[in-house]
Coordinates of C-alpha atoms and ligand atoms in Angstrom, one line a residue:
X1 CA -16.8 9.9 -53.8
X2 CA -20.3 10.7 -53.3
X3 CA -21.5 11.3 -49.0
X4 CA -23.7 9.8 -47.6
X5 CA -25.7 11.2 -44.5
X6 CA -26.6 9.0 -42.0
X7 CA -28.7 9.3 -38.7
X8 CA -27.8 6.4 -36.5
X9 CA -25.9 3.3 -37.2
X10 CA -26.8 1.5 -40.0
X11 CA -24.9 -1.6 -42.2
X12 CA -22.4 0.7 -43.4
X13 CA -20.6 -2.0 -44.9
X14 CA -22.8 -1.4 -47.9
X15 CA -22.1 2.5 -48.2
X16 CA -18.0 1.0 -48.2
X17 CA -18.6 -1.0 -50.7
X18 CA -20.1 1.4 -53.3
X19 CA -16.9 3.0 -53.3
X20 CA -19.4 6.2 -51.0
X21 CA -18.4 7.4 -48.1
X22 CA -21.2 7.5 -44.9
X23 CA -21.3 10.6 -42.8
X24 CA -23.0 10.5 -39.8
X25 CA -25.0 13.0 -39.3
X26 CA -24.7 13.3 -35.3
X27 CA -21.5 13.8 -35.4
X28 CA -21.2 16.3 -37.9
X29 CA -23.8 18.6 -36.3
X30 CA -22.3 18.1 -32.9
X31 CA -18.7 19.1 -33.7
X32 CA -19.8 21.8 -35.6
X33 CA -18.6 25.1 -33.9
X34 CA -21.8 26.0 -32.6
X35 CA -24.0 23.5 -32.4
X36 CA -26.9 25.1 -30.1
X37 CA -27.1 27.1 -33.5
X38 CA -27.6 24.9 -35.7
X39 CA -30.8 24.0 -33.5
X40 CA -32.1 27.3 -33.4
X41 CA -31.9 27.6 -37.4
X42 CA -34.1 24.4 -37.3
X43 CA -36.5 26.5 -34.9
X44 CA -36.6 29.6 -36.9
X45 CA -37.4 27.2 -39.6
X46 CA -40.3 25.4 -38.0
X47 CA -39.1 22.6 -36.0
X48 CA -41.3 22.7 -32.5
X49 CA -39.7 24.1 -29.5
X50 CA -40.7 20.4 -27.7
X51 CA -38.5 18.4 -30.4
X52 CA -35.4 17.1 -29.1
X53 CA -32.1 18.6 -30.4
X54 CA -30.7 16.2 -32.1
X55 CA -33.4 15.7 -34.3
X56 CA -33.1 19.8 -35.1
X57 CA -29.4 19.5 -35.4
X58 CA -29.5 16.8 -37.6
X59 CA -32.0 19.0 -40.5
X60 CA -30.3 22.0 -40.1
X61 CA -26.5 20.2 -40.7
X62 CA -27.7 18.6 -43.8
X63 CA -29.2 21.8 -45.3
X64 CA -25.6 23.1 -44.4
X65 CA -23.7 20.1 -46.0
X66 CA -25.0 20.3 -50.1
X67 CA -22.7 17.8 -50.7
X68 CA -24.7 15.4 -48.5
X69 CA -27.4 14.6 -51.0
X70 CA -29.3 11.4 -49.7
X71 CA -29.7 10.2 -46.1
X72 CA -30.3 6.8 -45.1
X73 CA -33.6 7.0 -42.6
X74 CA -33.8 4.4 -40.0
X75 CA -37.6 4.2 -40.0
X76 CA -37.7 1.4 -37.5
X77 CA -35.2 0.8 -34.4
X78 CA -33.9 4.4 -34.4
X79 CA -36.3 7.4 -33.5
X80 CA -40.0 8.0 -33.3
X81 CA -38.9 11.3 -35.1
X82 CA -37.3 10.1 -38.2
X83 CA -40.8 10.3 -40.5
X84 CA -41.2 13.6 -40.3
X85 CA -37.5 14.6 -40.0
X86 CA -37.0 13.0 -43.8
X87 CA -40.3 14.4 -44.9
X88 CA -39.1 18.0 -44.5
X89 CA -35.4 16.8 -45.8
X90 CA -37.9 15.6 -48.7
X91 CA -39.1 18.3 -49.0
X92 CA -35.8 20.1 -49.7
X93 CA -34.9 18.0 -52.3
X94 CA -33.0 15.4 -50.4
X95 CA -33.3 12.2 -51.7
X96 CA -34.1 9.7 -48.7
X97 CA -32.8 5.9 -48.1
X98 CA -35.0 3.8 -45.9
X99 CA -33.9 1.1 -43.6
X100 CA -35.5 -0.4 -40.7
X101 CA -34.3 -3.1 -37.6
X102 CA -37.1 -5.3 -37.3
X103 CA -38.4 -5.1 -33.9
X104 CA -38.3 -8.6 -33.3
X105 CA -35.0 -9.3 -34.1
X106 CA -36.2 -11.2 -37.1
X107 CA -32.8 -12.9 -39.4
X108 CA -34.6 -13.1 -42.7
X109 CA -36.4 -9.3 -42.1
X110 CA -33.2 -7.6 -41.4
X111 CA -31.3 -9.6 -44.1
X112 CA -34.3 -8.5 -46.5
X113 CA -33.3 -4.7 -45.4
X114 CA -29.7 -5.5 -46.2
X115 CA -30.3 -6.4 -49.3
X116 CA -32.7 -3.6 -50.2
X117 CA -30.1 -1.5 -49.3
X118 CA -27.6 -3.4 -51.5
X119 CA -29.8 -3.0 -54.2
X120 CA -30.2 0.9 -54.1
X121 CA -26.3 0.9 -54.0
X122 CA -25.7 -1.6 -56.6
X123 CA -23.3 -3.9 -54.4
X124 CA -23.4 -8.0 -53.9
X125 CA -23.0 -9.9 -50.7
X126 CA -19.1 -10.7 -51.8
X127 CA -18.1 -6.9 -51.8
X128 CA -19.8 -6.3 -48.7
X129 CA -18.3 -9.4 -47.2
X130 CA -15.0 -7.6 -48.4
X131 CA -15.4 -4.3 -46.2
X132 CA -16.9 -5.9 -43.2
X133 CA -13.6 -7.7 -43.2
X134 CA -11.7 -4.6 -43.7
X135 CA -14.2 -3.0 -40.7
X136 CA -13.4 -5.5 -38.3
X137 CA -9.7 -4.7 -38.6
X138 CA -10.5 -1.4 -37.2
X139 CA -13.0 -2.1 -35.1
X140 CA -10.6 -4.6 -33.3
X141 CA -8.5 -1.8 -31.8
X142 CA -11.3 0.1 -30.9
X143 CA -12.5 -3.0 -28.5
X144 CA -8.8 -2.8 -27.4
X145 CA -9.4 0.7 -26.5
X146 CA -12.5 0.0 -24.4
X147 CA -10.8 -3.0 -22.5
X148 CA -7.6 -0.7 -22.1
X149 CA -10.5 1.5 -20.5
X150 CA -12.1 -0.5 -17.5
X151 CA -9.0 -3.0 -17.2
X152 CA -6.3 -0.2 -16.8
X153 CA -7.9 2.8 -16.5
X154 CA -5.6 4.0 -19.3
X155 CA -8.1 5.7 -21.7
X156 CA -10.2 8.3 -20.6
X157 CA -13.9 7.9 -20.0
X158 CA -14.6 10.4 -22.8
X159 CA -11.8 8.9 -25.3
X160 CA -13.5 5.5 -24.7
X161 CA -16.7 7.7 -25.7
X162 CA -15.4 9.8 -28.8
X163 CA -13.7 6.6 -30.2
X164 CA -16.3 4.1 -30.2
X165 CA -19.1 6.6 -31.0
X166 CA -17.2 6.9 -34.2
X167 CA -17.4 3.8 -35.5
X168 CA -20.9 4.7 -36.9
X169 CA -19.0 6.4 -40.0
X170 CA -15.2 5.2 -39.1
X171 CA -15.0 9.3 -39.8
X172 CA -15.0 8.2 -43.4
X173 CA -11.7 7.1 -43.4
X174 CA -11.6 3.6 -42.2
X175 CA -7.7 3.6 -42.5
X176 CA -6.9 7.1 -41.2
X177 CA -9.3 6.8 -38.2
X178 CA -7.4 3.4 -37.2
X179 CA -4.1 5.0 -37.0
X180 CA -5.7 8.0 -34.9
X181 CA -6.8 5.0 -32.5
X182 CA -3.6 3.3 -32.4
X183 CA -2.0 6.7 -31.4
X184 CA -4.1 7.3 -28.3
X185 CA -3.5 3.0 -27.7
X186 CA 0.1 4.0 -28.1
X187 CA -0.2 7.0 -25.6
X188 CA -2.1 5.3 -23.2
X189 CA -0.4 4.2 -19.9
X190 CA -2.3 2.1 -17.0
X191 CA -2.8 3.6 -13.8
X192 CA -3.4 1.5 -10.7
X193 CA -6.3 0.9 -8.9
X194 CA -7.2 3.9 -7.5
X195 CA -10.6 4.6 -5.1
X196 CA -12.2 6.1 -8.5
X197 CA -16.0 5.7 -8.5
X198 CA -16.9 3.6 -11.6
X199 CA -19.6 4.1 -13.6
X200 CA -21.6 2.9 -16.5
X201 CA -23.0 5.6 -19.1
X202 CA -26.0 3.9 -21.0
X203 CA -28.5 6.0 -23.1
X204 CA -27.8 8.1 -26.3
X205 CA -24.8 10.2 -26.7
X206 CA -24.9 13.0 -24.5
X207 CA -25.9 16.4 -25.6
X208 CA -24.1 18.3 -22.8
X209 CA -20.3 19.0 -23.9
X210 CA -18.6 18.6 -20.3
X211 CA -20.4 15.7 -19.1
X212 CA -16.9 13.4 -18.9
X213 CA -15.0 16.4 -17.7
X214 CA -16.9 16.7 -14.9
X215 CA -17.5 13.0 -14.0
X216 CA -13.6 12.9 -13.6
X217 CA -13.4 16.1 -11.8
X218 CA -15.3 14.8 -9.1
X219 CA -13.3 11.0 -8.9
X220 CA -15.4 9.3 -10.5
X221 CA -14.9 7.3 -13.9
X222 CA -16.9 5.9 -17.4
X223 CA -15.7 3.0 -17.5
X224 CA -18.7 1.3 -19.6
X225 CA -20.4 3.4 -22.7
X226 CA -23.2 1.6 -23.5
X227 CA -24.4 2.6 -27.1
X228 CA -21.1 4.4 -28.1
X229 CA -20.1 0.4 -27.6
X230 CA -22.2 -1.2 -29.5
X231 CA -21.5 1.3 -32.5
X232 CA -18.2 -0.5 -32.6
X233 CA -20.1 -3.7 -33.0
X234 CA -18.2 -5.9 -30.5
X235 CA -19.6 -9.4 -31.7
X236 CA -17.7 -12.4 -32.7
X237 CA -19.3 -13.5 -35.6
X238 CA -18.6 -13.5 -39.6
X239 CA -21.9 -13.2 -40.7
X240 CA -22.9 -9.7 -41.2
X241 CA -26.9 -10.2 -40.8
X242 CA -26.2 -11.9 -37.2
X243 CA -23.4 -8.7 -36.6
X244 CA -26.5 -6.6 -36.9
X245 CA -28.8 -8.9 -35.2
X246 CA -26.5 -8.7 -31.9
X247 CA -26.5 -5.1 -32.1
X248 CA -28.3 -4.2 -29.4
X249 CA -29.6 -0.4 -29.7
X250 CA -32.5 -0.7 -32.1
X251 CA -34.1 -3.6 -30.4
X252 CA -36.6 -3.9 -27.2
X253 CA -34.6 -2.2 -24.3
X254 CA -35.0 -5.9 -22.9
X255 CA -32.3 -6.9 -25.1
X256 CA -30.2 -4.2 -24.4
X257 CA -30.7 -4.7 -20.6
X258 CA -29.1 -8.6 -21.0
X259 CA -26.1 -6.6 -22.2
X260 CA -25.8 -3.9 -19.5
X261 CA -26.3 -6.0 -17.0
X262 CA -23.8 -8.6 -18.0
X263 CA -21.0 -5.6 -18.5
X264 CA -22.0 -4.6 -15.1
X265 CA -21.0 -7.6 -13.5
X266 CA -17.9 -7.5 -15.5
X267 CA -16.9 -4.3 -15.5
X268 CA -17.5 -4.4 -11.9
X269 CA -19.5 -0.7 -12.0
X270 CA -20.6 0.7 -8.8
X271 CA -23.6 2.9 -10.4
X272 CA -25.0 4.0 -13.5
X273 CA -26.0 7.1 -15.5
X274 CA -28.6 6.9 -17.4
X275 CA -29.1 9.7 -19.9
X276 CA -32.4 10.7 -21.7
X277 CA -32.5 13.3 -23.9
X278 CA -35.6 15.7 -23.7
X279 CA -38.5 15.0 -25.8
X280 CA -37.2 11.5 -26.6
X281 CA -39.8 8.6 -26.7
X282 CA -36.7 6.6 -25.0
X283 CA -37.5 8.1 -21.4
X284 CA -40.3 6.7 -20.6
X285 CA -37.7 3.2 -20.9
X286 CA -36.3 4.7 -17.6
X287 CA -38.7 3.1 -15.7
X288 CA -37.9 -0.7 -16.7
X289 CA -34.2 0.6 -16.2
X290 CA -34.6 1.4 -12.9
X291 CA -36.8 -1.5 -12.2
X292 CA -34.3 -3.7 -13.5
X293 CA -30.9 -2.8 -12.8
X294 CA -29.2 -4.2 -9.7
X295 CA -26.9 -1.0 -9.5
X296 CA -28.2 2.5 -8.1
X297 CA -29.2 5.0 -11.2
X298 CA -29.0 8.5 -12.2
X299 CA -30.9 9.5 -14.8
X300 CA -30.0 13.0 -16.0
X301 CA -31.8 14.9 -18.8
X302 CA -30.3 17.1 -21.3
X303 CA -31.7 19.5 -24.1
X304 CA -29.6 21.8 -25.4
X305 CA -25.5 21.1 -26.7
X306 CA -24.5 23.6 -23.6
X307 CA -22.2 23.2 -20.7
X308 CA -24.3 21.0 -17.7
X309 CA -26.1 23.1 -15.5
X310 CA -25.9 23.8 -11.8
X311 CA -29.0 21.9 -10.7
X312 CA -27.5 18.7 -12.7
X313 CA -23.7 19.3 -10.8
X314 CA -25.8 18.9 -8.1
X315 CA -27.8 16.1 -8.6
X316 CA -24.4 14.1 -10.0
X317 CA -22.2 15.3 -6.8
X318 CA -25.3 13.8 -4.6
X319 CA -25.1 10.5 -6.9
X320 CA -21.6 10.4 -5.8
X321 CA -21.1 11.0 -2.4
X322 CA -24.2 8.0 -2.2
X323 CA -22.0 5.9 -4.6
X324 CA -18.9 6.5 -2.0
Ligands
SF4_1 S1 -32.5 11.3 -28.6 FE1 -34.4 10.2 -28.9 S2 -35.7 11.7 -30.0 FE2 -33.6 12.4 -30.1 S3 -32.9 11.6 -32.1 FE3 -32.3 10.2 -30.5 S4 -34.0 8.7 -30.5 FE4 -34.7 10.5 -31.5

């Protein structure tokens, strides 16, 4: 079965139903076994020191995967990056996929994408239909999992994040990666109430590998991943086009705000972190955050996939004893 890469989210419905199997690309590049590497490689190759990681990772752990040869590029709703990322996979002889979310939030647009895409894969809307369905299935226990999160405080801020974060790809195993979430459902016991601080994590995936670790460390708790959420499409609704219309994370940060806010209030958070990666357009979206949010805010900035660094302990253990 032929791989597909992938750099964000994306209908993957239709890679399912082409009998392909979608990779994403993040994932891959930040499991690898040394990912600050794979970045470096990038660098040696070209890439600008002032580019952010990810985008470096992402080149470098397709050039490494030859089996991975086309990558769907979200050109619109993704990363200001993604141009001239596929131009030098191009360039390579990688065959790229485009997509795009229309800004607006526009039903026909995106269902014109869909289709497009449908049309390079050589799929109909009743075979897509078919693995949304079988999708769902899956992506039910992962909502369990994040409820079992901030009602119980049974699953682990960073098992809420590795879980959900994986329904981009479903690890390419739909099936498989369901029965890996019913074991940690299975394995999960509530706790009560305790004086944990709780906290909301909104922003890309994290770069930094110990970010959860320390969070808990120092009593406090995720309790609400923002992005890693919406990968896991938590909507109910049948129609595929309006599934990717309520996604939130390639739209105006407006829309995303409606849905922090609202999980806020629900998940009854005490403060938020927001993350920006370095070099990423999506910073300078900190300021309406901040403006915006009736909760204090962190915002922490990462580069590299290291361990966090001293000055950021610092600034988080400062968060928290404000928080307390
Ligand atoms: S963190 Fe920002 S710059 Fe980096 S890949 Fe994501 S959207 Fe692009």
């Amino acid at each position: 079965m032929e791989k597909i890469g992938i750099t964000t989210t994306i209908p993957v419905e239709v890679i399912y139903a082409a009998g392909c199997i979608p990779v994403d690309l993040n994932n891959i590049f930040i499991t690898a076994e040394n990912p600050a590497a794979l970045v470096e490689e990038a660098e040696l190759a070209g890439y600008p020191r002032n580019i952010c990681a990810w985008i470096k990772g992402i080149y470098t752990t397709v050039l490494a995967n030859r089996e991975i040869r086309r990558v769907i590029a979200v050109t619109q709703g993704d990363c200001s990056n993604t141009h001239a990322l596929m131009e030098t996979l191009h360039i390579q002889g990688i065959e790229i996929i485009p997509f795009a979310f229309p800004y607006d939030r526009d039903y026909d647009m995106l269902k014109l994408q869909i289709e497009k895409l449908m049309q390079v894969f050589g799929v109909d809307w009743e075979q897509v239909a078919e693995q949304k369905k079988r999708l769902d299935k899956v992506r039910e226990k992962v909502w369990l999992l994040d409820e079992k999160t901030w009602r119980e405080n049974s699953v682990s801020g960073f098992n809420n994040h590795l879980y959900q974060v994986m329904c981009s790809d479903f690890n390419g195993n739909p099936e498989l990666f369901a029965q890996e979430v019913k074991a940690v459902l299975e394995k999960s016991t509530p706790l009560p109430a305790g004086d944990e601080i709780r906290l909301g994590y909104i922003g890309v995936p994290p770069i930094m590998t110990d970010l959860y670790e320390y969070l808990e460390k120092k009593g406090a708790r995720v309790v609400f991943n923002e992005v890693q959420r919406q990968f896991t499409m938590p909507f109910a609704t049948s129609d595929l086009v309006e599934q990717y219309r309520l996604y939130t994370y390639p739209y105006n940060i407006f829309w995303r705000l409606q849905d922090i806010a609202a999980e806020i209030e629900k998940r009854n958070l005490h403060g938020i972190i927001h993350y920006a990666q370095s070099f990423c357009y999506r910073h300078i979206q900190d300021l309406i955050i901040r403006k915006e949010l009736k909760v204090p805010v962190l915002t922490l900035e990462g580069d590299r996939p290291v361990r966090l660094d001293a000055r950021t302990k610092m600034r988080i253990d400062a968060f928290l004893d404000i928080l307390r």
